Amino acid sequence: MAPPPGLRLYMDNGSVSDLPRKAFTRTARLAALPAGFAGRRAVGAAKKLGGAPAEAVMAEVQLKTAEQVFKTLGELKGGAMKLGQALSILESALPEELAAPYRKHLTRLQDSAPPMPAATVHKVLTQELGADWRASLIEFDDRPAAAASIGQVHKGRWKDGREVAIKVQYPGAGDALMSDLRQMGRLARTFGGLFPGVDMKALVEEMQSRVAEELDYTLEADAQRKYAALYAGDTSYVVPDVVHNTDMLLVTEWMESNGSLAYLISDGTPEERNHYGELYARWIFGSPKKSGMLHADPHPGNFRIIPSVDELGPLGVLDFGAVARLPEGKLPDYIGALLGIALTDDYAGAEPLLREAGFLRPNIKVNPDDLAAYLGPFIEPARTPTYKFSRRFMRKQSARLSDPRNEGSNMLFRLNLPPSYMLIHRTWVGGIGVLCQLDAEIPFRQILEESLPGFSPEL
């Protein structure tokens, strides 16, 4: 299988590989994204001066930028694609006129990426299973079933007859991940121009802290085995069990599906969006209570629509590389307690809890009105028995917090996010972003009541 057209591939020794390993090569391609955007805007400005309609010019600039962003982030894989996937679930926060051209291209990053050559895959299999790897994998499809940021998946059959998914890590994935994330950290300000309203620096820093865990397939296999055991026989969720693993290879039971949530975002019916949106929300917010772990990779490609005799079946869950083992095996009690206080509008009572949990440093003073202006709109989805999520909700929150005239926006600079909450916050914001993309109407309040320790508002 040939590499994507125009993509030069390097190894340290100069031979062909699946990832561009030279740091300057990857940096140059990443740096070209904001530079290309700026150049197209300049050309667009000239066209407008020449009499071209402003809306048509801007639409052309955004469409070409979206194509370049997808092509580059997808082909580079590694940290570049991880960033693209993270951005793809936050696009609902962008203004519609900016988001629309990006949506199709970024959504593709949730479910696919250009594959690496079959010869490279065979080398990894030889390295991890030995020269006689075909004795273990009695069938192996060279065509990848899925290709993602640090590895790709092939379908095959294990020596005991089971159909399996073989996840192969790209050679050099670790070096590429760290190189990309370092460079994107340096380019955070210029990348921010491509995605207004997204804190690129904070996003990249959080991703850097998770790199080692996502590269460790042994750690991922351990988490997946635990989830598979917990959800064996569950009627709402399917988690494939682990068959075999090494540091760079993960073999699991094959899970047949009718596509991922990314398909529903573009083509799902209201009934499908609501059904799978509720299952998705119950997993994101509720599975920690059952497992003592947080599945911290909420992008839609990890959640699959399982065929069923009924029209609407269970939700399949994949990719356990980003899993946090929660302290004491549960989410912090203060999260549910704070949500409960906010729902009763007792913001004077929220301040002591915020200080105790570390959200407010001792020298920072706040008043209840500021807290109400900041926190109140966030809990809108929990104020009614059911809530219909939408891109409008995410856009409203993003615009509100970026507007210095808003009474609650200055709270952003006075609140401190405790380390124990950083990953939870990123996962939940991403989960809400996916629910908004789905336009799902779900019993969100009930889900929180059943899932979060300490959440018992008296309304």
PDB file of N, CA and C in Angstrom, residues 19-93:
ATOM      1  N   LEU A  19       6.187   7.350   9.559  1.00  0.00           N
ATOM      2  CA  LEU A  19       6.074   8.666  10.159  1.00  0.00           C
ATOM      3  C   LEU A  19       7.277   9.517   9.763  1.00  0.00           C
ATOM      4  N   PRO A  20       7.055  10.782   9.396  1.00  0.00           N
ATOM      5  CA  PRO A  20       8.190  11.664   9.164  1.00  0.00           C
ATOM      6  C   PRO A  20       8.923  11.866  10.488  1.00  0.00           C
ATOM      7  N   ARG A  21      10.156  11.338  10.611  1.00  0.00           N
ATOM      8  CA  ARG A  21      10.855  11.360  11.880  1.00  0.00           C
ATOM      9  C   ARG A  21      11.681  12.628  12.086  1.00  0.00           C
ATOM     10  N   LYS A  22      12.124  13.265  10.995  1.00  0.00           N
ATOM     11  CA  LYS A  22      12.946  14.452  11.123  1.00  0.00           C
ATOM     12  C   LYS A  22      12.129  15.580  11.747  1.00  0.00           C
ATOM     13  N   ALA A  23      12.609  16.113  12.851  1.00  0.00           N
ATOM     14  CA  ALA A  23      11.856  17.142  13.565  1.00  0.00           C
ATOM     15  C   ALA A  23      11.608  18.358  12.693  1.00  0.00           C
ATOM     16  N   PHE A  24      12.633  18.754  11.889  1.00  0.00           N
ATOM     17  CA  PHE A  24      12.438  19.963  11.087  1.00  0.00           C
ATOM     18  C   PHE A  24      11.383  19.754  10.014  1.00  0.00           C
ATOM     19  N   THR A  25      11.252  18.511   9.524  1.00  0.00           N
ATOM     20  CA  THR A  25      10.235  18.225   8.503  1.00  0.00           C
ATOM     21  C   THR A  25       8.837  18.400   9.077  1.00  0.00           C
ATOM     22  N   ARG A  26       8.614  17.805  10.250  1.00  0.00           N
ATOM     23  CA  ARG A  26       7.300  17.906  10.887  1.00  0.00           C
ATOM     24  C   ARG A  26       7.003  19.340  11.307  1.00  0.00           C
ATOM     25  N   THR A  27       8.016  20.022  11.868  1.00  0.00           N
ATOM     26  CA  THR A  27       7.821  21.403  12.315  1.00  0.00           C
ATOM     27  C   THR A  27       7.454  22.306  11.153  1.00  0.00           C
ATOM     28  N   ALA A  28       8.128  22.111  10.031  1.00  0.00           N
ATOM     29  CA  ALA A  28       7.854  22.961   8.871  1.00  0.00           C
ATOM     30  C   ALA A  28       6.425  22.787   8.391  1.00  0.00           C
ATOM     31  N   ARG A  29       5.941  21.549   8.386  1.00  0.00           N
ATOM     32  CA  ARG A  29       4.578  21.308   7.913  1.00  0.00           C
ATOM     33  C   ARG A  29       3.545  21.868   8.883  1.00  0.00           C
ATOM     34  N   LEU A  30       3.818  21.764  10.187  1.00  0.00           N
ATOM     35  CA  LEU A  30       2.896  22.331  11.174  1.00  0.00           C
ATOM     36  C   LEU A  30       2.899  23.855  11.103  1.00  0.00           C
ATOM     37  N   ALA A  31       4.091  24.439  10.981  1.00  0.00           N
ATOM     38  CA  ALA A  31       4.193  25.894  10.912  1.00  0.00           C
ATOM     39  C   ALA A  31       3.503  26.451   9.675  1.00  0.00           C
ATOM     40  N   ALA A  32       3.419  25.621   8.630  1.00  0.00           N
ATOM     41  CA  ALA A  32       2.796  26.074   7.383  1.00  0.00           C
ATOM     42  C   ALA A  32       1.292  26.287   7.523  1.00  0.00           C
ATOM     43  N   LEU A  33       0.671  25.684   8.555  1.00  0.00           N
ATOM     44  CA  LEU A  33      -0.784  25.815   8.690  1.00  0.00           C
ATOM     45  C   LEU A  33      -1.199  27.255   8.991  1.00  0.00           C
ATOM     46  N   PRO A  34      -0.716  27.859  10.107  1.00  0.00           N
ATOM     47  CA  PRO A  34      -1.107  29.247  10.336  1.00  0.00           C
ATOM     48  C   PRO A  34      -0.546  30.190   9.286  1.00  0.00           C
ATOM     49  N   ALA A  35       0.651  29.892   8.745  1.00  0.00           N
ATOM     50  CA  ALA A  35       1.216  30.742   7.705  1.00  0.00           C
ATOM     51  C   ALA A  35       0.350  30.706   6.449  1.00  0.00           C
ATOM     52  N   GLY A  36      -0.117  29.506   6.097  1.00  0.00           N
ATOM     53  CA  GLY A  36      -0.989  29.386   4.930  1.00  0.00           C
ATOM     54  C   GLY A  36      -2.303  30.111   5.110  1.00  0.00           C
ATOM     55  N   PHE A  37      -2.852  30.035   6.336  1.00  0.00           N
ATOM     56  CA  PHE A  37      -4.095  30.736   6.642  1.00  0.00           C
ATOM     57  C   PHE A  37      -3.908  32.240   6.478  1.00  0.00           C
ATOM     58  N   ALA A  38      -2.790  32.770   7.027  1.00  0.00           N
ATOM     59  CA  ALA A  38      -2.521  34.204   6.920  1.00  0.00           C
ATOM     60  C   ALA A  38      -2.363  34.622   5.459  1.00  0.00           C
ATOM     61  N   GLY A  39      -1.665  33.778   4.684  1.00  0.00           N
ATOM     62  CA  GLY A  39      -1.480  34.098   3.272  1.00  0.00           C
ATOM     63  C   GLY A  39      -2.783  34.123   2.498  1.00  0.00           C
ATOM     64  N   ARG A  40      -3.648  33.152   2.776  1.00  0.00           N
ATOM     65  CA  ARG A  40      -4.941  33.117   2.079  1.00  0.00           C
ATOM     66  C   ARG A  40      -5.810  34.313   2.469  1.00  0.00           C
ATOM     67  N   ARG A  41      -5.713  34.737   3.738  1.00  0.00           N
ATOM     68  CA  ARG A  41      -6.484  35.914   4.159  1.00  0.00           C
ATOM     69  C   ARG A  41      -5.996  37.155   3.422  1.00  0.00           C
ATOM     70  N   ALA A  42      -4.683  37.260   3.224  1.00  0.00           N
ATOM     71  CA  ALA A  42      -4.145  38.414   2.507  1.00  0.00           C
ATOM     72  C   ALA A  42      -4.627  38.426   1.055  1.00  0.00           C
ATOM     73  N   VAL A  43      -4.598  37.237   0.411  1.00  0.00           N
ATOM     74  CA  VAL A  43      -5.104  37.141  -0.962  1.00  0.00           C
ATOM     75  C   VAL A  43      -6.589  37.479  -1.005  1.00  0.00           C
ATOM     76  N   GLY A  44      -7.325  36.980   0.022  1.00  0.00           N
ATOM     77  CA  GLY A  44      -8.754  37.268   0.097  1.00  0.00           C
ATOM     78  C   GLY A  44      -9.024  38.754   0.225  1.00  0.00           C
ATOM     79  N   ALA A  45      -8.205  39.444   1.026  1.00  0.00           N
ATOM     80  CA  ALA A  45      -8.381  40.891   1.191  1.00  0.00           C
ATOM     81  C   ALA A  45      -8.189  41.603  -0.143  1.00  0.00           C
ATOM     82  N   ALA A  46      -7.206  41.137  -0.923  1.00  0.00           N
ATOM     83  CA  ALA A  46      -6.974  41.737  -2.232  1.00  0.00           C
ATOM     84  C   ALA A  46      -8.167  41.501  -3.165  1.00  0.00           C
ATOM     85  N   LYS A  47      -8.735  40.295  -3.094  1.00  0.00           N
ATOM     86  CA  LYS A  47      -9.904  40.003  -3.929  1.00  0.00           C
ATOM     87  C   LYS A  47     -11.083  40.898  -3.563  1.00  0.00           C
ATOM     88  N   LYS A  48     -11.260  41.135  -2.255  1.00  0.00           N
ATOM     89  CA  LYS A  48     -12.371  41.997  -1.825  1.00  0.00           C
ATOM     90  C   LYS A  48     -12.172  43.424  -2.328  1.00  0.00           C
ATOM     91  N   LEU A  49     -10.909  43.885  -2.284  1.00  0.00           N
ATOM     92  CA  LEU A  49     -10.633  45.213  -2.819  1.00  0.00           C
ATOM     93  C   LEU A  49     -10.937  45.268  -4.312  1.00  0.00           C
ATOM     94  N   GLY A  50     -10.788  44.119  -4.976  1.00  0.00           N
ATOM     95  CA  GLY A  50     -11.067  44.046  -6.408  1.00  0.00           C
ATOM     96  C   GLY A  50     -12.538  43.889  -6.723  1.00  0.00           C
ATOM     97  N   GLY A  51     -13.388  43.848  -5.699  1.00  0.00           N
ATOM     98  CA  GLY A  51     -14.829  43.803  -5.913  1.00  0.00           C
ATOM     99  C   GLY A  51     -15.494  42.469  -5.649  1.00  0.00           C
ATOM    100  N   ALA A  52     -14.731  41.449  -5.242  1.00  0.00           N
ATOM    101  CA  ALA A  52     -15.338  40.137  -4.956  1.00  0.00           C
ATOM    102  C   ALA A  52     -16.168  40.216  -3.684  1.00  0.00           C
ATOM    103  N   PRO A  53     -17.318  39.507  -3.613  1.00  0.00           N
ATOM    104  CA  PRO A  53     -18.161  39.531  -2.405  1.00  0.00           C
ATOM    105  C   PRO A  53     -17.394  39.023  -1.181  1.00  0.00           C
ATOM    106  N   ALA A  54     -17.492  39.739  -0.071  1.00  0.00           N
ATOM    107  CA  ALA A  54     -16.734  39.402   1.138  1.00  0.00           C
ATOM    108  C   ALA A  54     -17.050  37.998   1.639  1.00  0.00           C
ATOM    109  N   GLU A  55     -18.348  37.624   1.661  1.00  0.00           N
ATOM    110  CA  GLU A  55     -18.737  36.308   2.181  1.00  0.00           C
ATOM    111  C   GLU A  55     -18.161  35.180   1.330  1.00  0.00           C
ATOM    112  N   ALA A  56     -18.190  35.346   0.023  1.00  0.00           N
ATOM    113  CA  ALA A  56     -17.672  34.311  -0.874  1.00  0.00           C
ATOM    114  C   ALA A  56     -16.165  34.163  -0.704  1.00  0.00           C
ATOM    115  N   VAL A  57     -15.476  35.284  -0.543  1.00  0.00           N
ATOM    116  CA  VAL A  57     -14.022  35.245  -0.366  1.00  0.00           C
ATOM    117  C   VAL A  57     -13.667  34.533   0.926  1.00  0.00           C
ATOM    118  N   MET A  58     -14.354  34.879   2.018  1.00  0.00           N
ATOM    119  CA  MET A  58     -14.046  34.269   3.311  1.00  0.00           C
ATOM    120  C   MET A  58     -14.372  32.777   3.295  1.00  0.00           C
ATOM    121  N   ALA A  59     -15.463  32.401   2.653  1.00  0.00           N
ATOM    122  CA  ALA A  59     -15.825  30.980   2.564  1.00  0.00           C
ATOM    123  C   ALA A  59     -14.739  30.205   1.830  1.00  0.00           C
ATOM    124  N   GLU A  60     -14.188  30.793   0.768  1.00  0.00           N
ATOM    125  CA  GLU A  60     -13.121  30.124   0.012  1.00  0.00           C
ATOM    126  C   GLU A  60     -11.868  29.976   0.868  1.00  0.00           C
ATOM    127  N   VAL A  61     -11.519  31.026   1.620  1.00  0.00           N
ATOM    128  CA  VAL A  61     -10.340  30.976   2.496  1.00  0.00           C
ATOM    129  C   VAL A  61     -10.496  29.863   3.531  1.00  0.00           C
ATOM    130  N   GLN A  62     -11.667  29.799   4.168  1.00  0.00           N
ATOM    131  CA  GLN A  62     -11.887  28.812   5.228  1.00  0.00           C
ATOM    132  C   GLN A  62     -11.909  27.387   4.671  1.00  0.00           C
ATOM    133  N   LEU A  63     -12.506  27.205   3.498  1.00  0.00           N
ATOM    134  CA  LEU A  63     -12.571  25.872   2.914  1.00  0.00           C
ATOM    135  C   LEU A  63     -11.174  25.356   2.576  1.00  0.00           C
ATOM    136  N   LYS A  64     -10.349  26.203   1.960  1.00  0.00           N
ATOM    137  CA  LYS A  64      -8.997  25.785   1.610  1.00  0.00           C
ATOM    138  C   LYS A  64      -8.159  25.536   2.866  1.00  0.00           C
ATOM    139  N   THR A  65      -8.376  26.346   3.887  1.00  0.00           N
ATOM    140  CA  THR A  65      -7.654  26.140   5.149  1.00  0.00           C
ATOM    141  C   THR A  65      -8.058  24.823   5.786  1.00  0.00           C
ATOM    142  N   ALA A  66      -9.358  24.528   5.775  1.00  0.00           N
ATOM    143  CA  ALA A  66      -9.843  23.271   6.349  1.00  0.00           C
ATOM    144  C   ALA A  66      -9.223  22.079   5.640  1.00  0.00           C
ATOM    145  N   GLU A  67      -9.137  22.147   4.309  1.00  0.00           N
ATOM    146  CA  GLU A  67      -8.545  21.049   3.551  1.00  0.00           C
ATOM    147  C   GLU A  67      -7.080  20.867   3.914  1.00  0.00           C
ATOM    148  N   GLN A  68      -6.352  21.978   4.067  1.00  0.00           N
ATOM    149  CA  GLN A  68      -4.932  21.883   4.417  1.00  0.00           C
ATOM    150  C   GLN A  68      -4.752  21.351   5.839  1.00  0.00           C
ATOM    151  N   VAL A  69      -5.592  21.818   6.767  1.00  0.00           N
ATOM    152  CA  VAL A  69      -5.495  21.360   8.159  1.00  0.00           C
ATOM    153  C   VAL A  69      -5.720  19.851   8.227  1.00  0.00           C
ATOM    154  N   PHE A  70      -6.790  19.358   7.588  1.00  0.00           N
ATOM    155  CA  PHE A  70      -7.065  17.918   7.632  1.00  0.00           C
ATOM    156  C   PHE A  70      -5.937  17.121   6.998  1.00  0.00           C
ATOM    157  N   LYS A  71      -5.501  17.543   5.833  1.00  0.00           N
ATOM    158  CA  LYS A  71      -4.462  16.794   5.104  1.00  0.00           C
ATOM    159  C   LYS A  71      -3.179  16.700   5.933  1.00  0.00           C
ATOM    160  N   THR A  72      -2.775  17.815   6.527  1.00  0.00           N
ATOM    161  CA  THR A  72      -1.529  17.840   7.273  1.00  0.00           C
ATOM    162  C   THR A  72      -1.640  17.072   8.591  1.00  0.00           C
ATOM    163  N   LEU A  73      -2.669  17.361   9.385  1.00  0.00           N
ATOM    164  CA  LEU A  73      -2.799  16.695  10.677  1.00  0.00           C
ATOM    165  C   LEU A  73      -3.031  15.199  10.500  1.00  0.00           C
ATOM    166  N   GLY A  74      -3.805  14.822   9.484  1.00  0.00           N
ATOM    167  CA  GLY A  74      -4.060  13.407   9.249  1.00  0.00           C
ATOM    168  C   GLY A  74      -2.828  12.658   8.779  1.00  0.00           C
ATOM    169  N   GLU A  75      -2.074  13.252   7.851  1.00  0.00           N
ATOM    170  CA  GLU A  75      -0.906  12.570   7.306  1.00  0.00           C
ATOM    171  C   GLU A  75       0.233  12.471   8.312  1.00  0.00           C
ATOM    172  N   LEU A  76       0.427  13.493   9.128  1.00  0.00           N
ATOM    173  CA  LEU A  76       1.516  13.465  10.099  1.00  0.00           C
ATOM    174  C   LEU A  76       1.227  12.504  11.246  1.00  0.00           C
ATOM    175  N   LYS A  77      -0.053  12.174  11.467  1.00  0.00           N
ATOM    176  CA  LYS A  77      -0.436  11.319  12.588  1.00  0.00           C
ATOM    177  C   LYS A  77       0.197  11.871  13.868  1.00  0.00           C
ATOM    178  N   GLY A  78       0.651  10.995  14.766  1.00  0.00           N
ATOM    179  CA  GLY A  78       1.330  11.442  15.974  1.00  0.00           C
ATOM    180  C   GLY A  78       0.562  12.505  16.736  1.00  0.00           C
ATOM    181  N   GLY A  79       1.320  13.438  17.345  1.00  0.00           N
ATOM    182  CA  GLY A  79       0.702  14.501  18.123  1.00  0.00           C
ATOM    183  C   GLY A  79      -0.123  15.438  17.271  1.00  0.00           C
ATOM    184  N   ALA A  80       0.254  15.575  15.984  1.00  0.00           N
ATOM    185  CA  ALA A  80      -0.508  16.441  15.089  1.00  0.00           C
ATOM    186  C   ALA A  80      -1.947  15.954  14.960  1.00  0.00           C
ATOM    187  N   MET A  81      -2.100  14.647  14.744  1.00  0.00           N
ATOM    188  CA  MET A  81      -3.452  14.124  14.597  1.00  0.00           C
ATOM    189  C   MET A  81      -4.196  14.117  15.926  1.00  0.00           C
ATOM    190  N   LYS A  82      -3.477  13.865  17.042  1.00  0.00           N
ATOM    191  CA  LYS A  82      -4.123  13.931  18.358  1.00  0.00           C
ATOM    192  C   LYS A  82      -4.729  15.305  18.561  1.00  0.00           C
ATOM    193  N   LEU A  83      -4.005  16.348  18.168  1.00  0.00           N
ATOM    194  CA  LEU A  83      -4.537  17.701  18.278  1.00  0.00           C
ATOM    195  C   LEU A  83      -5.768  17.858  17.390  1.00  0.00           C
ATOM    196  N   GLY A  84      -5.683  17.338  16.159  1.00  0.00           N
ATOM    197  CA  GLY A  84      -6.830  17.439  15.260  1.00  0.00           C
ATOM    198  C   GLY A  84      -8.065  16.767  15.818  1.00  0.00           C
ATOM    199  N   GLN A  85      -7.887  15.599  16.445  1.00  0.00           N
ATOM    200  CA  GLN A  85      -9.029  14.901  17.031  1.00  0.00           C
ATOM    201  C   GLN A  85      -9.611  15.696  18.193  1.00  0.00           C
ATOM    202  N   ALA A  86      -8.739  16.291  19.014  1.00  0.00           N
ATOM    203  CA  ALA A  86      -9.226  17.105  20.125  1.00  0.00           C
ATOM    204  C   ALA A  86      -9.997  18.314  19.608  1.00  0.00           C
ATOM    205  N   LEU A  87      -9.485  18.943  18.548  1.00  0.00           N
ATOM    206  CA  LEU A  87     -10.174  20.095  17.971  1.00  0.00           C
ATOM    207  C   LEU A  87     -11.515  19.685  17.365  1.00  0.00           C
ATOM    208  N   SER A  88     -11.576  18.464  16.831  1.00  0.00           N
ATOM    209  CA  SER A  88     -12.790  18.032  16.148  1.00  0.00           C
ATOM    210  C   SER A  88     -13.984  17.960  17.084  1.00  0.00           C
ATOM    211  N   ILE A  89     -13.752  17.678  18.376  1.00  0.00           N
ATOM    212  CA  ILE A  89     -14.887  17.605  19.291  1.00  0.00           C
ATOM    213  C   ILE A  89     -15.168  18.948  19.958  1.00  0.00           C
ATOM    214  N   LEU A  90     -14.333  19.953  19.643  1.00  0.00           N
ATOM    215  CA  LEU A  90     -14.582  21.291  20.171  1.00  0.00           C
ATOM    216  C   LEU A  90     -15.126  22.235  19.103  1.00  0.00           C
ATOM    217  N   GLU A  91     -15.304  21.738  17.853  1.00  0.00           N
ATOM    218  CA  GLU A  91     -15.744  22.643  16.798  1.00  0.00           C
ATOM    219  C   GLU A  91     -17.108  23.242  17.062  1.00  0.00           C
ATOM    220  N   SER A  92     -17.916  22.580  17.896  1.00  0.00           N
ATOM    221  CA  SER A  92     -19.247  23.123  18.179  1.00  0.00           C
ATOM    222  C   SER A  92     -19.181  24.419  18.975  1.00  0.00           C
ATOM    223  N   ALA A  93     -18.009  24.737  19.559  1.00  0.00           N
ATOM    224  CA  ALA A  93     -17.860  25.988  20.302  1.00  0.00           C
ATOM    225  C   ALA A  93     -17.527  27.161  19.386  1.00  0.00           C
TER     226      ALA A  93
END
